[in-house]
Amino acid sequence: MTEIGRAAAVALLGVSGRLVEVEAHLTSQLPGFSIIGLPDTSLGEARERVRSAATNAGCPLPARRITVNLTPAAIPKRGSGFDLAIAMAVLAATGTAPRVSGRVVYIGELGLDGRVRPVPGVIPMTLAARAAGADRVVVPIGNLDEARVVPGVVVHGVDSLRGAAIDAGALLPPVDVDPVLLESPADTAMPLAELGDVVGNEVGVRAMIAAAAGGHHVLLLGPPGAGKTMLAERLPGIMPDLRGEAALEVAAVRSVAGLGSRSWTTRPPWEAPHHSASAVALIGGGSGTIRPGAVSRATRGILFLDEAPEFPRVVLDALRQPLESGRITVHRAAGAAEFPARCQVVLAANPCPCGHAGARPDLGGPACDCSPTTVRRYLGRMSGPLLDRIDIRVHVQRVTTGAIRRADGATPTSAGARGIVATARDRMTTRLEGTGWGTNAEVAGSWLRRAGRLEPGATSLLDRALDLGTLTMRGWDRVMRLAWTIADLDGVDRPGEAQVRAALALRSAL
């Protein structure tokens, strides 16, 4: 006599999930428990966790041959998040839990005492279950708040295998247990800084407002103490809140990163890795489970690289592809995982190793003792192809007492700048409706040369620079995108020569 029970789980690779059918087959052969379907080591160990958990939950597995198949077998399956689905499929085969079906997705790790433990990545798993048309998603109590942020799907939380079996129709009396809760990392979110605190950096403030409005990448070049970090830290405070699918995309990455109930946020994320970070830390990877790097955790937000020339060149060049495509694919021997990487990169750099290049020692300023070769080698760590992808490149000068007097109270507050940015974003949204693009930084070059072409004669400066070779075609497109953002900030329908000149002025450094 044989019986087959079916449940569903989700195989997660990066932030993409694939529904997996869990089949449990019971036969009257010598007792045993095997799992097939390309499981990894931790998933292969599920048979011991499931057997002990079932015994301690009051629904022991029968002394029969149990074979669990994870379908499709060609998809790699990793981690302990399949435990609950395997156990429920076996209980369905024995007839203990009659309401288990392949349209109910089970997510969770089992402890030996029968309690269900939370796992990372519940949000993208729930999104995958919704996309596959699942009727319900059963998750650990510790992941319930996290899973509920996904709309359009019924989510149920359980504290133990016994509770999951009772929910599926098992005739067992309920037993109170202490649920296992997820210990989320400490909140490291940076408090929003006030833009009005910036004094005497009119060009830098203008650059930050343009970057926030159009979603542009930025390079801030200037001596130590000029306020580069101060400007960068005020960029998140003037950016609009995340909405809809953008917020879900950010939450999915944060969920895979293990932030638990703090995965959901409506504020753009902020990542500022140290210059000693490796390429894996920046891009993502790992020897076992592939984890998102800083560029993915900053998606829809800011990736700030302070002292950018101190990063190894190979690390900086690893950003070139995600800056262009907005996604990063990490290839490892175990497979490939794709993560979103649509973030704004802000680079801060000194003009030379000592930081005093361009100073006026004849006027009492500090003298630079770096040779021209040293300066070229230092700035050369930021490669030309990388800098060509940076829309805004400005010099940030040291603040003088005269600049402080002239700028007293002239810098807009964060609330005022956020209103300016919101107005510009509304103009972009109306203009780009139906195109699939949300900001000017995302539009394709073909649109810029057709529907988004500028006023007649407005591109003469750009065309001459392109013909002379001082501007690449990619650079031409990026200046055009920035000109559209400046037009949105200025409240004009189409950029003219004034907006093109302003865009070129914000791309003057290096």
C-alpha angles and dihedrals in degrees: 000000000000134000132191126203125189134203134155135240136170127247109210124206112174105319094326119099131198124197112244124199112222112207122188118195121192121196135175095248133110109313114266143133124222133169120206133177106086100300121174124230097274091048091048088057090059091093091071093044092048094048094049093042092051092050093050092044091059097251105092120192117252121256092253139109108282121193119183119196123194110207132235087040094195094067115090112241121201139177139023096283090101094065097094094046091050092049093048092049090053092047089050090053091052091049093242094117107033097174095062112114142161089260093064115080118211121198126179149087120252125226120212089251091060098255119134114238125207121250133201122256099040095141097059089042090054090046089053091049090051092049090051092053098247117176096219141000118215113200137169116276088245090061098041098099089046094051094046092069088075108088126213100039134087111241125192127186126215130187099201144011088255090056091049091050092050089049087054094052103273113156096231129127112247118253125199114237134174105254119230108241127201115251103220119203117260114278107263096174111143114240112245110262123217116251091205089070090071111097128187099003102106094154092048092049091048089050092051093050091049091047092050093047099047102027093243129165116243139208116196111196120186148110123288113284095022092118104258095137091041091057094045093051090056095055096083090053094060096044119100122251120270117257139195116326093007091060091046091051091053091045091052092055092045090048092054088047088059102251092137116188090004091064093096115079136149094203122090109258123245125214124179110173120190117255089249090067116125127231089257091053090050101039103025137244136121137191095262121014111020108239128195117258129221093276090058096042086054094053112140086012142059131307106193118194108188117195088016096182088059090065113092110263092237089057093051093045089054086071094062097085098044091047089058102039103027091229136081126208115202114203120202134160089260092056143284126291126194122211131181114253104174096139135133112250118212115191122193119194141168116234091241139356093274092041097228102100110134094023120134109237089174087066094047098271124137116280121238114227096186118116119230089251091054091049092049092048091048097050090037089073084078098067124221094244089053094049090047087064092055110095099193120044114169139166114238109206127204112267116249129198089251091055090049092053093046094047099044105142093348097111112093119240120249090254092051093047091047089056091051090049092048091053091051091047090052090055090050092048092052094046096044097041111139095014097094092239123113104186137028091250090065101052119113124246091241090062091050091055095045123023091010099047117138131240114294111280094009093112098051092109092050093045092052092049090050092050092048092050095240089115127042124218088253089051090049090055093047093051088050091052090049090048089056090052091051088049090053090050091048092048097238124138098229132014118257135186091288092058092046091052090048090050091050090049089056089053097049102107114098 
